[in-house]
């Protein structure tokens, strides 16, 4: 896990600290860790990051520090890995599996399976899911293999460079086949789980939708998130009168599917290291076909 950076003309008179912080977007907290562990090298030698490098000098940052990952129990699991490289992996999560361990899912969360997989490839790192899906939502989840990659993706999310698209089945036929739902969302006052549209105190929430196919009593809809609020698609679709099939929290039970009919099918992002645009897709699971 080596990141290499060659000093160029724009870096003249800048300290190594400045280059690492401003050019490579390494947070001050992570930079302190790297410095303390002697993981910042200049021309293959440990350096004082307060110094000013020369043109064409080579900075190398080593992110392979061993981490304590004992907080997650390893559990063998069949992972549907859509993509993997040295820096992150993408998993197509089935419905019914949470991303994080909890009291009720201490050993059978996706993080448990990733921890087991990390052990098999000799990677002693914490499990770091970048995006999150509800227990009964299926689809793509990114796991960063180090703290730096997680930070990069979080910054992409805040600047809308990390885009997520979903497919869902909703009740009924939408009058407008494409549209934007711009309604603020907040936690419902009497619930720790449920969210609601709150025009006064809610956080800005935007969902772009397009009807893909219509059936006699329901529709297949593509949703693109402009923001990433908890339960956003579920709340927005219910609010306009078309709750997701099987969504018992915001709608009703369905004879067609026994979970909310929601699938994270596409992720668009920028590779944190190569800077190349990437697109990943996961086809609809069988219970949504």
Short mmCIF file of C-alpha atoms in Angstrom, two decimals:
data_model
loop_
_atom_site.label_atom_id
_atom_site.label_comp_id
_atom_site.label_asym_id
_atom_site.label_seq_id
_atom_site.Cartn_x
_atom_site.Cartn_y
_atom_site.Cartn_z
CA UNK A 1 0.00 0.00 0.00
CA UNK A 2 2.47 2.58 -1.22
CA UNK A 3 1.41 5.96 -2.58
CA UNK A 4 4.08 7.71 -4.64
CA UNK A 5 4.19 11.41 -5.43
CA UNK A 6 6.84 13.20 -7.53
CA UNK A 7 7.63 16.78 -6.55
CA UNK A 8 6.81 19.15 -9.42
CA UNK A 9 7.25 22.86 -10.19
CA UNK A 10 4.03 23.78 -8.39
CA UNK A 11 5.46 22.34 -5.17
CA UNK A 12 8.49 24.64 -5.07
CA UNK A 13 8.93 26.27 -1.63
CA UNK A 14 6.22 24.06 -0.10
CA UNK A 15 6.98 21.84 2.88
CA UNK A 16 6.37 18.12 2.75
CA UNK A 17 3.59 18.61 5.31
CA UNK A 18 1.90 21.12 3.03
CA UNK A 19 2.15 18.82 0.02
CA UNK A 20 0.74 15.85 1.92
CA UNK A 21 -2.11 17.90 3.33
CA UNK A 22 -3.07 20.05 0.35
CA UNK A 23 -2.05 17.97 -2.69
CA UNK A 24 -2.83 14.48 -1.40
CA UNK A 25 -5.64 15.47 1.00
CA UNK A 26 -4.22 13.51 3.93
CA UNK A 27 -5.97 14.62 7.09
CA UNK A 28 -3.88 16.04 9.92
CA UNK A 29 -4.95 13.18 12.19
CA UNK A 30 -3.82 10.52 9.71
CA UNK A 31 -0.66 12.47 8.86
CA UNK A 32 0.37 12.47 12.52
CA UNK A 33 -0.06 8.69 12.59
CA UNK A 34 2.07 8.28 9.47
CA UNK A 35 4.82 10.54 10.81
CA UNK A 36 4.87 8.83 14.22
CA UNK A 37 5.14 5.42 12.53
CA UNK A 38 7.87 6.69 10.16
CA UNK A 39 5.76 5.93 7.09
CA UNK A 40 6.62 9.05 5.11
CA UNK A 41 9.75 8.69 2.98
CA UNK A 42 11.61 11.12 0.74
CA UNK A 43 13.73 9.37 -1.88
CA UNK A 44 13.29 6.12 0.09
CA UNK A 45 14.57 7.63 3.36
CA UNK A 46 12.67 8.64 6.48
CA UNK A 47 12.35 12.42 6.40
CA UNK A 48 11.44 15.44 8.46
CA UNK A 49 8.13 16.50 6.94
CA UNK A 50 8.78 20.12 7.89
CA UNK A 51 11.50 20.23 5.25
CA UNK A 52 11.11 21.57 1.71
CA UNK A 53 11.83 18.94 -0.98
CA UNK A 54 13.54 19.51 -4.33
CA UNK A 55 12.14 19.24 -7.83
CA UNK A 56 11.68 15.59 -8.90
CA UNK A 57 12.20 14.26 -5.40
CA UNK A 58 10.00 11.23 -4.72
CA UNK A 59 7.64 11.13 -1.77
CA UNK A 60 6.42 7.70 -0.69
CA UNK A 61 3.65 7.19 1.85
CA UNK A 62 3.22 3.71 3.27
CA UNK A 63 -0.33 2.91 4.41
CA UNK A 64 0.33 -0.74 5.25
CA UNK A 65 0.53 -0.25 9.02
CA UNK A 66 -0.88 -3.25 10.92
CA UNK A 67 -4.07 -2.35 12.79
CA UNK A 68 -5.94 -3.87 15.69
CA UNK A 69 -9.10 -5.32 14.10
CA UNK A 70 -10.14 -7.50 17.03
CA UNK A 71 -13.36 -5.51 17.48
CA UNK A 72 -14.89 -7.51 14.61
CA UNK A 73 -15.13 -11.31 14.86
CA UNK A 74 -14.09 -13.10 11.64
CA UNK A 75 -16.88 -15.22 10.13
CA UNK A 76 -16.58 -17.30 6.98
CA UNK A 77 -19.01 -16.00 4.39
CA UNK A 78 -19.56 -16.32 0.65
CA UNK A 79 -18.82 -12.79 -0.50
CA UNK A 80 -19.95 -11.66 -3.94
CA UNK A 81 -16.92 -9.50 -4.73
CA UNK A 82 -17.65 -7.24 -7.71
CA UNK A 83 -14.25 -5.51 -7.72
CA UNK A 84 -11.02 -5.58 -5.74
CA UNK A 85 -7.60 -4.00 -5.91
CA UNK A 86 -4.88 -3.10 -3.43
CA UNK A 87 -6.91 -0.22 -2.01
CA UNK A 88 -10.56 -1.26 -1.74
CA UNK A 89 -13.11 -3.92 -2.59
CA UNK A 90 -16.76 -3.75 -3.62
CA UNK A 91 -19.25 -6.36 -2.47
CA UNK A 92 -22.75 -7.07 -3.75
CA UNK A 93 -24.57 -7.43 -0.43
CA UNK A 94 -27.59 -9.72 -0.29
CA UNK A 95 -30.69 -8.61 1.57
CA UNK A 96 -31.03 -9.73 5.18
CA UNK A 97 -27.41 -9.10 6.13
CA UNK A 98 -26.42 -5.96 8.08
CA UNK A 99 -23.21 -4.15 7.28
CA UNK A 100 -22.08 -3.65 10.88
CA UNK A 101 -22.04 -6.10 13.80
CA UNK A 102 -24.58 -5.53 16.56
CA UNK A 103 -25.98 -7.40 19.55
CA UNK A 104 -28.40 -9.30 17.34
CA UNK A 105 -25.88 -9.76 14.50
CA UNK A 106 -22.60 -10.09 16.39
CA UNK A 107 -21.05 -12.65 14.03
CA UNK A 108 -23.07 -12.57 10.81
CA UNK A 109 -22.73 -9.02 9.49
CA UNK A 110 -20.99 -8.18 6.23
CA UNK A 111 -18.12 -6.71 8.24
CA UNK A 112 -17.59 -10.11 9.88
CA UNK A 113 -17.29 -11.71 6.46
CA UNK A 114 -14.89 -9.03 5.25
CA UNK A 115 -12.76 -9.45 8.39
CA UNK A 116 -12.51 -13.19 7.63
CA UNK A 117 -11.58 -12.43 4.03
CA UNK A 118 -8.91 -9.94 5.13
CA UNK A 119 -7.44 -12.67 7.33
CA UNK A 120 -7.25 -15.10 4.39
CA UNK A 121 -5.30 -12.59 2.27
CA UNK A 122 -3.04 -11.57 5.15
CA UNK A 123 -4.41 -8.05 5.52
CA UNK A 124 -4.56 -6.98 9.16
CA UNK A 125 -6.72 -3.93 8.78
CA UNK A 126 -9.96 -2.64 10.26
CA UNK A 127 -13.12 -3.17 8.24
CA UNK A 128 -14.15 0.19 6.82
CA UNK A 129 -17.45 0.28 4.89
CA UNK A 130 -17.62 3.49 2.89
CA UNK A 131 -21.34 3.51 2.09
CA UNK A 132 -24.10 1.91 4.12
CA UNK A 133 -27.23 -0.01 3.26
CA UNK A 134 -30.15 -1.03 5.45
CA UNK A 135 -30.40 -4.63 6.62
CA UNK A 136 -32.96 -5.55 3.95
CA UNK A 137 -31.54 -3.43 1.13
CA UNK A 138 -29.34 -5.31 -1.31
CA UNK A 139 -26.53 -4.07 -3.51
CA UNK A 140 -23.10 -2.51 -3.74
CA UNK A 141 -21.00 -1.70 -0.69
CA UNK A 142 -17.42 -0.40 -0.79
CA UNK A 143 -14.91 -1.41 1.88
CA UNK A 144 -11.74 0.69 2.07
CA UNK A 145 -8.56 -1.23 2.88
CA UNK A 146 -6.97 1.66 4.74
CA UNK A 147 -7.92 4.88 6.49
CA UNK A 148 -6.67 7.10 3.64
CA UNK A 149 -8.96 5.50 1.05
CA UNK A 150 -11.93 5.83 3.38
CA UNK A 151 -11.15 9.54 3.81
CA UNK A 152 -10.88 9.99 0.04
CA UNK A 153 -14.29 8.43 -0.61
CA UNK A 154 -15.92 10.45 2.18
CA UNK A 155 -14.62 13.65 0.57
CA UNK A 156 -15.99 12.49 -2.78
CA UNK A 157 -19.38 11.98 -1.18
CA UNK A 158 -19.38 15.50 0.26
CA UNK A 159 -18.54 16.99 -3.14
CA UNK A 160 -20.96 14.75 -5.12
CA UNK A 161 -18.15 12.93 -6.94
CA UNK A 162 -19.36 9.67 -5.39
CA UNK A 163 -22.75 8.88 -6.95
CA UNK A 164 -25.15 6.12 -5.95
CA UNK A 165 -28.08 4.85 -7.99
CA UNK A 166 -30.80 2.46 -6.86
CA UNK A 167 -33.51 0.38 -8.43
CA UNK A 168 -36.76 -0.11 -6.54
CA UNK A 169 -40.26 -1.41 -6.99
CA UNK A 170 -42.92 1.02 -5.85
CA UNK A 171 -46.66 0.70 -5.49
CA UNK A 172 -48.81 2.06 -8.28
CA UNK A 173 -48.08 4.11 -11.38
CA UNK A 174 -46.35 7.47 -11.09
CA UNK A 175 -48.04 10.34 -12.91
CA UNK A 176 -44.68 11.99 -13.69
CA UNK A 177 -42.29 9.44 -15.18
CA UNK A 178 -39.22 11.48 -14.24
CA UNK A 179 -38.81 14.00 -11.47
CA UNK A 180 -37.00 15.40 -8.48
CA UNK A 181 -38.18 14.96 -4.91
CA UNK A 182 -36.79 17.81 -2.83
CA UNK A 183 -38.15 17.33 0.67
CA UNK A 184 -36.19 17.71 3.95
CA UNK A 185 -35.95 14.64 6.18
CA UNK A 186 -35.52 14.28 9.93
CA UNK A 187 -35.85 11.56 12.53
CA UNK A 188 -39.44 11.00 13.65
CA UNK A 189 -39.84 12.43 17.14
CA UNK A 190 -41.21 9.26 18.74
CA UNK A 191 -38.85 6.77 17.02
CA UNK A 192 -35.13 6.01 16.95
CA UNK A 193 -35.45 4.28 13.58
CA UNK A 194 -38.17 5.91 11.52
CA UNK A 195 -37.60 9.07 9.47
CA UNK A 196 -40.12 11.52 8.08
CA UNK A 197 -40.45 14.57 5.87
CA UNK A 198 -40.01 17.59 8.13
CA UNK A 199 -40.40 20.92 6.34
CA UNK A 200 -39.35 22.90 9.43
CA UNK A 201 -36.44 21.01 10.98
CA UNK A 202 -35.44 18.41 8.38
CA UNK A 203 -32.10 18.21 6.60
CA UNK A 204 -32.08 19.00 2.85
CA UNK A 205 -32.78 15.78 0.93
CA UNK A 206 -32.94 15.34 -2.84
CA UNK A 207 -33.85 12.24 -4.86
CA UNK A 208 -33.94 12.12 -8.66
CA UNK A 209 -36.14 9.38 -10.10
CA UNK A 210 -37.08 7.85 -13.44
CA UNK A 211 -39.68 5.18 -14.15
CA UNK A 212 -38.01 2.28 -15.99
CA UNK A 213 -40.94 -0.10 -16.44
CA UNK A 214 -44.56 -0.28 -15.40
CA UNK A 215 -46.57 -3.31 -14.31
CA UNK A 216 -50.29 -3.64 -13.49
CA UNK A 217 -49.95 -2.64 -9.84
CA UNK A 218 -46.37 -1.46 -9.38
CA UNK A 219 -43.46 0.24 -11.16
CA UNK A 220 -39.71 -0.29 -11.49
CA UNK A 221 -38.04 3.02 -10.68
CA UNK A 222 -34.42 4.18 -10.84
CA UNK A 223 -33.40 6.61 -8.10
CA UNK A 224 -30.26 8.72 -7.96
CA UNK A 225 -29.33 10.32 -4.67
CA UNK A 226 -28.53 14.00 -4.53
CA UNK A 227 -28.06 13.62 -0.77
CA UNK A 228 -27.57 10.58 1.43
CA UNK A 229 -30.04 10.68 4.28
CA UNK A 230 -31.07 7.60 6.22
CA UNK A 231 -34.04 5.86 4.53
CA UNK A 232 -34.14 8.69 1.98
CA UNK A 233 -35.62 6.82 -0.98
CA UNK A 234 -38.08 4.97 1.22
CA UNK A 235 -39.30 8.18 2.89
CA UNK A 236 -39.47 10.19 -0.33
CA UNK A 237 -41.34 7.58 -2.36
CA UNK A 238 -43.82 7.01 0.47
CA UNK A 239 -44.36 10.74 0.80
CA UNK A 240 -45.40 11.13 -2.85
CA UNK A 241 -47.84 8.23 -2.45
CA UNK A 242 -45.77 5.39 -3.90
CA UNK A 243 -44.10 3.47 -1.05
CA UNK A 244 -41.71 0.67 -1.88
CA UNK A 245 -43.19 -2.81 -2.18
CA UNK A 246 -42.68 -4.77 1.04
CA UNK A 247 -41.66 -1.72 3.07
CA UNK A 248 -43.57 -2.31 6.31
CA UNK A 249 -42.03 0.77 7.98
CA UNK A 250 -43.28 3.30 5.43
CA UNK A 251 -45.87 1.25 3.55
CA UNK A 252 -47.51 -2.16 3.84
CA UNK A 253 -46.60 -5.82 3.47
CA UNK A 254 -46.47 -7.31 0.00
CA UNK A 255 -47.30 -10.76 -1.36
CA UNK A 256 -44.62 -10.20 -3.99
CA UNK A 257 -41.59 -9.65 -1.73
CA UNK A 258 -40.91 -9.96 1.99
CA UNK A 259 -38.55 -6.96 2.29
CA UNK A 260 -38.42 -3.41 0.99
CA UNK A 261 -37.83 -3.74 -2.75
CA UNK A 262 -34.66 -1.66 -2.91
CA UNK A 263 -31.32 -2.48 -4.57
CA UNK A 264 -28.15 -0.38 -4.76
CA UNK A 265 -27.24 -1.24 -8.33
CA UNK A 266 -24.70 1.39 -9.44
CA UNK A 267 -21.81 3.34 -7.97
CA UNK A 268 -19.82 6.00 -9.81
CA UNK A 269 -16.66 7.34 -8.21
CA UNK A 270 -13.08 8.43 -8.80
CA UNK A 271 -10.31 6.00 -7.95
CA UNK A 272 -8.50 7.68 -5.02
CA UNK A 273 -5.06 6.66 -6.32
CA UNK A 274 -5.24 6.48 -10.13
CA UNK A 275 -7.83 9.31 -10.31
CA UNK A 276 -9.65 7.42 -13.07
CA UNK A 277 -13.49 7.54 -13.16
CA UNK A 278 -15.03 4.19 -12.24
CA UNK A 279 -18.51 2.73 -12.63
CA UNK A 280 -19.68 -0.47 -10.94
CA UNK A 281 -23.01 -2.24 -11.35
CA UNK A 282 -24.82 -5.15 -9.73
CA UNK A 283 -27.78 -6.77 -11.48
CA UNK A 284 -31.16 -7.10 -9.78
CA UNK A 285 -31.41 -9.97 -7.27
CA UNK A 286 -33.87 -12.76 -8.00
CA UNK A 287 -36.55 -11.50 -5.59
CA UNK A 288 -36.84 -8.27 -7.54
CA UNK A 289 -37.09 -9.84 -10.99
#
